[in-house]
Every structure is written in structure tokens, then in C-alpha cells.
Tab-separated table of C-alpha atoms and ligand atoms in Angstrom:
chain	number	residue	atom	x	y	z
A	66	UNK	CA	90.174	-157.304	-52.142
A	67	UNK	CA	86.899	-156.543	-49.809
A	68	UNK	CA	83.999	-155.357	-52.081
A	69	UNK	CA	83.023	-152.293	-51.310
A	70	UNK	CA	79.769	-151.778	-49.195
A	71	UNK	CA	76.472	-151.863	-51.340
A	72	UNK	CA	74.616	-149.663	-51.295
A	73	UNK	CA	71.332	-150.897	-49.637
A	74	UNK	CA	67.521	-150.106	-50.505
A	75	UNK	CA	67.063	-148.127	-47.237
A	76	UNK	CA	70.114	-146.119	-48.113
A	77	UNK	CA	68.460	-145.222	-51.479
A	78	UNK	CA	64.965	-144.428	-49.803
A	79	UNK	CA	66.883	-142.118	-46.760
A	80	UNK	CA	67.786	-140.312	-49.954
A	81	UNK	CA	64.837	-139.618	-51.820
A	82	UNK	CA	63.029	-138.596	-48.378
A	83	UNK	CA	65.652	-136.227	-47.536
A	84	UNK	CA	64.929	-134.787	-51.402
A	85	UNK	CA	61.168	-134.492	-50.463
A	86	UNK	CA	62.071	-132.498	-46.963
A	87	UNK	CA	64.697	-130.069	-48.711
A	88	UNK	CA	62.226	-129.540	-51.581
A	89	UNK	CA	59.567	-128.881	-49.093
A	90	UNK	CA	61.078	-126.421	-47.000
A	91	UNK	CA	62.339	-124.945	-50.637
A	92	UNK	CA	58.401	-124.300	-51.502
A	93	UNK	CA	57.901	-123.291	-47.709
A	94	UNK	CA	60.454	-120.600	-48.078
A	95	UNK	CA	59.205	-118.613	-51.117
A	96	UNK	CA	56.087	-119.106	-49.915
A	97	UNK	CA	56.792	-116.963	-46.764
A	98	UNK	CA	58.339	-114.701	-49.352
A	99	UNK	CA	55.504	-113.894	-51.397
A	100	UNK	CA	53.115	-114.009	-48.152
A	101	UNK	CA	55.772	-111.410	-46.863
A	102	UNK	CA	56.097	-109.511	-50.297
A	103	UNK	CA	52.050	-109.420	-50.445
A	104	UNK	CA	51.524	-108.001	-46.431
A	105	UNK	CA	53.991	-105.356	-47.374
A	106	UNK	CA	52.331	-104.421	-50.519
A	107	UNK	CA	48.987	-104.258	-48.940
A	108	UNK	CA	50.426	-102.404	-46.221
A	109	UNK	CA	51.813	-99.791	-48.399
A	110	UNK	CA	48.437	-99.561	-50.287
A	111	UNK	CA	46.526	-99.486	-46.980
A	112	UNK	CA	48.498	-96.719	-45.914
A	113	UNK	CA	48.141	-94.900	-48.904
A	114	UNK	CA	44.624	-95.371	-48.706
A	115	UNK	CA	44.579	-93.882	-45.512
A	116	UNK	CA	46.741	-91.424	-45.876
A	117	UNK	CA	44.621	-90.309	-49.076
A	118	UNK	CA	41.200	-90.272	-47.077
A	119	UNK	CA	42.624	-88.204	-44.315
A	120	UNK	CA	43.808	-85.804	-46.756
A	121	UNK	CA	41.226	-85.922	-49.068
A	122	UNK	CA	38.988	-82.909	-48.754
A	123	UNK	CA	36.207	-82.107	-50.924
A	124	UNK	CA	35.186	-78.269	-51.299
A	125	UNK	CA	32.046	-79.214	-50.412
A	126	UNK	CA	32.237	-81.212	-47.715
A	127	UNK	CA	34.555	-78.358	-46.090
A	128	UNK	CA	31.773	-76.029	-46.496
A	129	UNK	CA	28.899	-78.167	-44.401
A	130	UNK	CA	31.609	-79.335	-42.398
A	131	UNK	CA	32.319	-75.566	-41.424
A	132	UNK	CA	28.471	-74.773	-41.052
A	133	UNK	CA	27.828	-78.035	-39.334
A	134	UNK	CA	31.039	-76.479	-36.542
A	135	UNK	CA	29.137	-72.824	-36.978
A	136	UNK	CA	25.638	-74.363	-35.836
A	137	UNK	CA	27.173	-76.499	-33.167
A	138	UNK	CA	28.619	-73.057	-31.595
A	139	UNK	CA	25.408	-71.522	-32.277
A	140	UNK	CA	23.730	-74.223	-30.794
A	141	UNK	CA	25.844	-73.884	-27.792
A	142	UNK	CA	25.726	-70.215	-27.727
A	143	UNK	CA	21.637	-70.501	-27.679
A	144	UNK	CA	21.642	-73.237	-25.134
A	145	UNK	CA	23.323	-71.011	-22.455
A	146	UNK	CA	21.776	-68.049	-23.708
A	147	UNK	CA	18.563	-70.138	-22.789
A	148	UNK	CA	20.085	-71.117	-19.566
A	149	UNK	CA	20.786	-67.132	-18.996
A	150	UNK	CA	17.197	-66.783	-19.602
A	151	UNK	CA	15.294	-68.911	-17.556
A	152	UNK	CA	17.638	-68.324	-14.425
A	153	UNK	CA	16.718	-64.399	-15.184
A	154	UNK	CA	13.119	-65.182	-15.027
A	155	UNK	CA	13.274	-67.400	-12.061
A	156	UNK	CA	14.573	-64.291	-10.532
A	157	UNK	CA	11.884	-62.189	-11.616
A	158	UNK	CA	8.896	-64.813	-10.529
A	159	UNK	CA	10.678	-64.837	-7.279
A	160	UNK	CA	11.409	-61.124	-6.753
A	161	UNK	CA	7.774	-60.345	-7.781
A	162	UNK	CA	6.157	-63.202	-5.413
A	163	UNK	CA	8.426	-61.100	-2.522
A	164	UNK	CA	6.684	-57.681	-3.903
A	165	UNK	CA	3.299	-59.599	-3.770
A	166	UNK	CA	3.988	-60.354	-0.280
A	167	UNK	CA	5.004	-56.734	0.814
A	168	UNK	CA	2.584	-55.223	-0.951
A	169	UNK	CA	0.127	-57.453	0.832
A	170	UNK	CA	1.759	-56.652	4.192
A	171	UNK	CA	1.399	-53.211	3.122
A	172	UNK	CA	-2.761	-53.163	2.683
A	173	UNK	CA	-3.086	-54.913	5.932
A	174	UNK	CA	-1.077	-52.178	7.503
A	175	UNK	CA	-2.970	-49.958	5.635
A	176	UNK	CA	-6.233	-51.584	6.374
A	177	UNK	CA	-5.152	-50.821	9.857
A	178	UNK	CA	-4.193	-47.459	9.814
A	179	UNK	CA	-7.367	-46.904	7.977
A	180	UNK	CA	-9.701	-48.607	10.735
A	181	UNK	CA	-7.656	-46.650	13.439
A	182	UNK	CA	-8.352	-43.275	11.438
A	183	UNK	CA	-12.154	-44.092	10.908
A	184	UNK	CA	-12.545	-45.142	14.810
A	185	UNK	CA	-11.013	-41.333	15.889
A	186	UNK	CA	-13.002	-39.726	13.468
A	187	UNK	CA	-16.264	-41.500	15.184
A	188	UNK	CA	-14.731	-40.847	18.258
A	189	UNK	CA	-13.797	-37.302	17.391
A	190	UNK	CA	-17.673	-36.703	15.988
A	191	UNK	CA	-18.770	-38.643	19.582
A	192	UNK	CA	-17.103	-36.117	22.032
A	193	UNK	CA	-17.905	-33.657	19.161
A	194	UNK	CA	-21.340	-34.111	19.849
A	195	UNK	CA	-21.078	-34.450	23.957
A	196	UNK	CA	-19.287	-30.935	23.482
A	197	UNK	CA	-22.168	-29.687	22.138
A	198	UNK	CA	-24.465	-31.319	24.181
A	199	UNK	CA	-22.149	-30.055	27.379
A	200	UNK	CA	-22.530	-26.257	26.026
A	201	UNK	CA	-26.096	-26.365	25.323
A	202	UNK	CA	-26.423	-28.110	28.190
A	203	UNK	CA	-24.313	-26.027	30.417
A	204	UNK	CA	-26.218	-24.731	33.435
A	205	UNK	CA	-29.000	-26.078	32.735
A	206	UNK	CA	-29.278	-29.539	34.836
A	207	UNK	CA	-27.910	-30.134	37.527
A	208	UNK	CA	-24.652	-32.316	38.552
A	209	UNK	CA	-25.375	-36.079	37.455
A	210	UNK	CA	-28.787	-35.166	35.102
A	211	UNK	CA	-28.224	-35.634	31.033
A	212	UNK	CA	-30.224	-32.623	29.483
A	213	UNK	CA	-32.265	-33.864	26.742
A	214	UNK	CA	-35.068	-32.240	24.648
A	215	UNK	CA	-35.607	-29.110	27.542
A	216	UNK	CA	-35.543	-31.864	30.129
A	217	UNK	CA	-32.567	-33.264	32.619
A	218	UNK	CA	-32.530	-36.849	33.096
A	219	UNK	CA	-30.498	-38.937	36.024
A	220	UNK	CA	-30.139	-42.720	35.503
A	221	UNK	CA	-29.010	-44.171	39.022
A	222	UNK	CA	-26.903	-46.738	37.564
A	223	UNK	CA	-24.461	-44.172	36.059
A	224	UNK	CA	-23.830	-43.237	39.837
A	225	UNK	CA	-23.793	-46.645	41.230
A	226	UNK	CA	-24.047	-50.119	39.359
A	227	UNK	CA	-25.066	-51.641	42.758
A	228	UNK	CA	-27.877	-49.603	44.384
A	229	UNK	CA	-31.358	-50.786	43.759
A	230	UNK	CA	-34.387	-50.020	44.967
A	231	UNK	CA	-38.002	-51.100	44.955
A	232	UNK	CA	-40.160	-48.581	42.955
A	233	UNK	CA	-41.616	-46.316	46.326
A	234	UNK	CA	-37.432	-45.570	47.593
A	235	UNK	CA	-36.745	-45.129	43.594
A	236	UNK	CA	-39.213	-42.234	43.277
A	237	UNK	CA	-38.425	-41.080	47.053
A	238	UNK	CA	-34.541	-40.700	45.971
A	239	UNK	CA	-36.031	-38.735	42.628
A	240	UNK	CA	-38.213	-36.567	44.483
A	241	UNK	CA	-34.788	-36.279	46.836
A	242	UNK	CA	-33.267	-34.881	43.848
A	243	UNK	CA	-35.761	-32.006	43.051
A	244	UNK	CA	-37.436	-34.424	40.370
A	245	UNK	CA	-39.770	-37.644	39.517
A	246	UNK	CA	-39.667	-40.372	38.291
A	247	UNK	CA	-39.227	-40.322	34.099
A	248	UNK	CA	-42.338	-39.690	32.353
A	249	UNK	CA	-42.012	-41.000	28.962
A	250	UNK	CA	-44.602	-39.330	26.533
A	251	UNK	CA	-43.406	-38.980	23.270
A	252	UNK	CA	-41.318	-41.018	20.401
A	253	UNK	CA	-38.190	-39.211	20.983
A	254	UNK	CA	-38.057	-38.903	24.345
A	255	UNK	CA	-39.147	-43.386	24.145
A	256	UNK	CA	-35.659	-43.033	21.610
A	257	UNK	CA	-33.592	-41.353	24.206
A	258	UNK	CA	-34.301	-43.658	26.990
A	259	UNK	CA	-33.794	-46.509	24.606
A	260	UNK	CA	-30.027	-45.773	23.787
A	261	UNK	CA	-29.630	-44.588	27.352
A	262	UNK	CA	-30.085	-47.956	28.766
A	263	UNK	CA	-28.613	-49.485	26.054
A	264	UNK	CA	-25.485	-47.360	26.626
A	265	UNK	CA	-25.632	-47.911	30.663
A	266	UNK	CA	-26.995	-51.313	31.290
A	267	UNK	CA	-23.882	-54.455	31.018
A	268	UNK	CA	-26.553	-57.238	30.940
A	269	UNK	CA	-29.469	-56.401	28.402
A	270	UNK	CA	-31.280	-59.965	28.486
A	271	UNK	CA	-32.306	-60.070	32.489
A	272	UNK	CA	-35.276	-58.145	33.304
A	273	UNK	CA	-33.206	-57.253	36.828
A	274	UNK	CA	-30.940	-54.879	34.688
A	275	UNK	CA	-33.918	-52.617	34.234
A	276	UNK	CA	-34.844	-48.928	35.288
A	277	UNK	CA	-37.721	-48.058	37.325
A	278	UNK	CA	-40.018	-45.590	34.936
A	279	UNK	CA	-43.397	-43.117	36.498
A	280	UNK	CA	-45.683	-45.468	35.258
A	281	UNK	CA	-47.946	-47.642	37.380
A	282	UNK	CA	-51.623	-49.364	37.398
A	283	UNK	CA	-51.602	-49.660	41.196
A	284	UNK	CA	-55.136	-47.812	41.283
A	285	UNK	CA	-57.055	-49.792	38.093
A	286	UNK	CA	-55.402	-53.467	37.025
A	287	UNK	CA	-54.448	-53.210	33.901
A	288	UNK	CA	-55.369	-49.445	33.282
A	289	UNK	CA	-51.539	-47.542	33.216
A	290	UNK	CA	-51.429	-44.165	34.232
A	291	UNK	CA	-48.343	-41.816	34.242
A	292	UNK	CA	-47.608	-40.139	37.336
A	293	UNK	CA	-48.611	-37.103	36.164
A	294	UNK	CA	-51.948	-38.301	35.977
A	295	UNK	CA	-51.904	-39.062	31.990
A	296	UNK	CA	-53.159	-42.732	30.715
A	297	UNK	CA	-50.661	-44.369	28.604
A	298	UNK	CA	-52.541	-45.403	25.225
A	299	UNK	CA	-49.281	-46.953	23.527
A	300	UNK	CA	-49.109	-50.608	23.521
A	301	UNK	CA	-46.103	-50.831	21.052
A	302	UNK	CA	-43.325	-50.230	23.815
A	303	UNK	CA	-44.083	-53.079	26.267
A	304	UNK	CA	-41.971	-56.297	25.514
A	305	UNK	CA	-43.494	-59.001	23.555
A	306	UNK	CA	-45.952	-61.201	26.511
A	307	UNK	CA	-45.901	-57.688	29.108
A	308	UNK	CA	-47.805	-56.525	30.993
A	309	UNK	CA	-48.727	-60.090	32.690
A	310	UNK	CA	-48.947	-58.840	36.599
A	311	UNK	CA	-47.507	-62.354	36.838
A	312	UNK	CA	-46.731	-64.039	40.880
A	313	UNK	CA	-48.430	-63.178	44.106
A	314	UNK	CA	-48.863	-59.104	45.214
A	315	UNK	CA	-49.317	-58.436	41.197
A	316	UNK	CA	-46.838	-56.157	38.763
A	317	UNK	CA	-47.956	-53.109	39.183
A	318	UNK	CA	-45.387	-50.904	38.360
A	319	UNK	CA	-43.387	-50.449	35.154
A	320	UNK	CA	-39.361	-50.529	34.255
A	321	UNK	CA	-37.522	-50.440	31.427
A	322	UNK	CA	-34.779	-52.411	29.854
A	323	UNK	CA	-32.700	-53.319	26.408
A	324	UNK	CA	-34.693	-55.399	24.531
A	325	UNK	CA	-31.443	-56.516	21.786
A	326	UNK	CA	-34.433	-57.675	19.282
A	327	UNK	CA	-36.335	-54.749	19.351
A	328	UNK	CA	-35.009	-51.517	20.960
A	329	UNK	CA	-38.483	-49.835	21.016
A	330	UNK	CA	-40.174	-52.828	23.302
A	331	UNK	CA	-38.216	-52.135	26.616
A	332	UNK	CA	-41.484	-51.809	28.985
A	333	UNK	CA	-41.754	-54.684	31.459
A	334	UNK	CA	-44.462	-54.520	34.511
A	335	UNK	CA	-42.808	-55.996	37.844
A	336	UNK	CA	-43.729	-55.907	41.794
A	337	UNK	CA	-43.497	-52.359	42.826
A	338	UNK	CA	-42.296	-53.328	46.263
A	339	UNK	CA	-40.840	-56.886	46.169
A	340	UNK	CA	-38.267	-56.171	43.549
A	341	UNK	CA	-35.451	-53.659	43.352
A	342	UNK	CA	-34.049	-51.944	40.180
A	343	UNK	CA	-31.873	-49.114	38.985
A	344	UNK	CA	-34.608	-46.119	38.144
A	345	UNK	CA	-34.638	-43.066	36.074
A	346	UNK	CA	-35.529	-39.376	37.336
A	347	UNK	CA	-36.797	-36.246	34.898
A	348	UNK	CA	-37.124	-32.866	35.920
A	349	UNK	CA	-37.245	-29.783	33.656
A	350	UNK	CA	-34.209	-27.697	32.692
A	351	UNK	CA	-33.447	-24.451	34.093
B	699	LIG	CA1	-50.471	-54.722	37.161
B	700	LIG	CA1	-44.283	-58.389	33.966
């Protein structure tokens, strides 16, 4: 009879380490089930937890919670009331800039009208004047003389800008008319020729836009006699530097022109011959 296999030291350690493996997987195994018992627990408490903070609501906290919502809206509500605003006034700074504008416009049309009104007022006073001038006048001078002071006065260049003479043919073509050459003998009769030239001559700075006047020193250099025999005694009407009888043949014979810096010096002496000039006639009124 065979003996029965012995059992050998290998078999008896493949036994113990099978022990160690099913002992280990044994501990392994409620392990996991306490790890799993534990994450549920703390699961269930976290839920709780959160559940109970979500629902928690203190009385207090509602209340600032509710103002803090209130003031927010308000907030809000001011904001665009703010934006309201400032849009409004953007429109008013622009809308009054536009007023500015046409009110400026405005003036200067104004400003206008005004200057045109006060120019036809002096205009309307002018032929005002030259109305009454004509009436008083009326009859009085004849056709081309300007009555003045009881006297009628003809200035050549209102009937021709381009006939000159020398002064001889001047006081010829007065004489021609029934008058003389202008005798100037007092202030306002000086003031009348004044603004007459000033009025008639185009050119007031050449001494060849003057007017032959009645007033020569032909007989005595230097001694200036009227033709009507009177001796001139002013000095204050010849320009500044006249008389000078300056080139050959002398300047023996006086004209008159605008003087721009001094309307009362218009006297100039010139060659009564050599030189040709516009010329003024007087004669009395009728
Ligand atoms: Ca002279
Ligand atoms: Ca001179």
C-alpha cells in the first residue's frame, strides 16, 4: 500500500499566503464600507447644511436685504433720471447757442436797416435843404449859377470836367456870362467856396484840380489885389509855402483848391497865362 502524498513545506506556505490575501481583501472590503458609509453621511450632512443656509433667513437680514434691492432701484432710477437730465440740458445749451446766433444775425440786420434809415434821413435833410435853397433861390440866378448869400456863383467844372483855361479866357468866359471872376471877401463866402470845391473837384491833392479866383498881383509882386480893386489883407487862406511866384513868367494870379488838411488854406498863386484851370464866376442875384 502506496503512502499517501506528504504534504510538503511549500504546500503548507501556499496556504498560509492564501490566508494573508483572503484576510486582506476581508479588511479591504469593510474598509470601502465605512469609507462608503462615511461619504454618504457627510453627504447627507452637507446637504443639510446647505439646504439649511439657503433656507435660513434672518428677520434682519431680510430687512437690509430688501433696502439694499430698494436703493439699488433707486440708484437705478436716479442714474437715468440723471441721464434724462443732462441730455435735457445739452438740448438747452444747444438750442440757446442757435438763439445766440439768430439773435446775432438779427442786430446785424438790424444794424443795417438802421444805417440804411440814418443815410435817407441825411439824404432826405440834403435835398431838404437844396429844396430850400431851389425856392429861395428860384429866379434869382441864372441857369448853371448856385445862389449863395445874395450872390450866384458858376463853377465851370460842374458844366464840364475837361475845359480849362488860363486865367485871361477864364474871366473872358465869366464876363461872357454877365459876371466876374469870384471875389472872395468874407469868412462865409471863403466857407462856401471851400465845400464847393470840395464837393466838385475828384482829385483834391494836385494843384491842376484848382479854380481860377479874381485875385491877382500882376500890377505890384507880391501886393494881391481883388478885381474889384480891394487889397487882400488875409494871409490865413493861402496854402502852407504860397504865394512863391515860383518858375519863369512868375505866379501871378490866384486859384483855389481842397486842401484835405486844412479846408480854409485852398489859395495857391500859379502862371496866369501858362497854366489852365477850371475857374469860378460871381455875379449878384436878381
Ligand atoms: Ca506873383
Ligand atoms: Ca504858387
Amino acid at each position: 500500500m502506496d503512502d499517501p502524498p506528504r504534504r510538503t513545506n511549500n504546500y503548507k506556505n501556499g496556504g498560509s499566503t492564501n490566508l494573508k490575501y483572503r484576510l486582506l481583501l476581508l479588511g479591504l472590503g469593510l474598509l470601502n464600507v465605512v469609507l462608503l458609509i462615511s461619504a454618504a453621511v457627510i453627504g447627507i450632512n452637507c446637504t443639510k447644511i446647505k439646504q439649511g443656509s439657503l433656507h435660513y433667513q434672518h428677520p434682519a437680514a431680510v430687512q437690509l436685504l430688501t433696502e439694499l434691492r430698494d436703493l439699488f432701484n433707486n440708484h437705478s432710477d436716479m442714474f437715468m433720471a440723471e441721464e434724462d437730465a443732462n441730455r435735457a440740458l445739452e438740448t438747452t445749451v444747444k438750442n440757446h447757442a442757435m438763439l445766440q446766433d439768430q439773435l446775432k444775425q438779427k442786430n446785424f440786420i438790424n444794424d443795417g436797416y438802421l444805417k440804411q434809415l440814418e443815410d435817407l434821413q441825411t439824404e432826405r435833410t440834403t435835398l431838404s435843404n437844396n429844396i430850400s435853397s431851389l425856392e429861395s433861390s428860384c429866379g434869382k440866378c441864372p441857369l448853371g449859377f448856385i445862389y449863395f448869400n445874395s450872390s450866384c456863383y458858376f463853377f465851370s467844372y460842374s458844366e464840364s470836367s475837361t475845359v480849362k483855361m488860363n486865367w485871361h479866357n477864364s474871366r473872358a468866359d465869366c464876363i461872357n456870362r454877365g459876371s466876374d471872376l469870384v471875389v472872395i471877401d468874407s469868412p462865409e463866402e471863403q466857407a462856401f467856396v471851400s465845400n464847393s470845391i470840395r464837393r466838385i473837384i475828384t482829385d483834391p491833392t494836385s494843384w491842376e484840380t484848382g479854380s481860377w479866383v479874381g485875385l491877382t498881383d500882376m500890377d505890384i509882386e507880391g501886393d494881391w489885389v481883388w478885381i474889384n480893386n480891394v487889397t487882400e489883407v488875409e494871409t490865413r487862406y493861402w496854402e502852407d509855402g504860397e504865394p512863391n511866384n515860383r518858375g519863369s513868367g512868375g505866379e501871378d494870379c490866384a486859384s483855389v483848391h481842397h486842401s484835405p488838411s486844412n479846408p480854409w488854406k485852398t489859395r495857391n498863386d500859379v502862371n496866369c497865362r501858362k497854366h489852365k484851370l477850371y475857374w469860378i464866376c460871381e455875379k449878384m442875384a436878381r
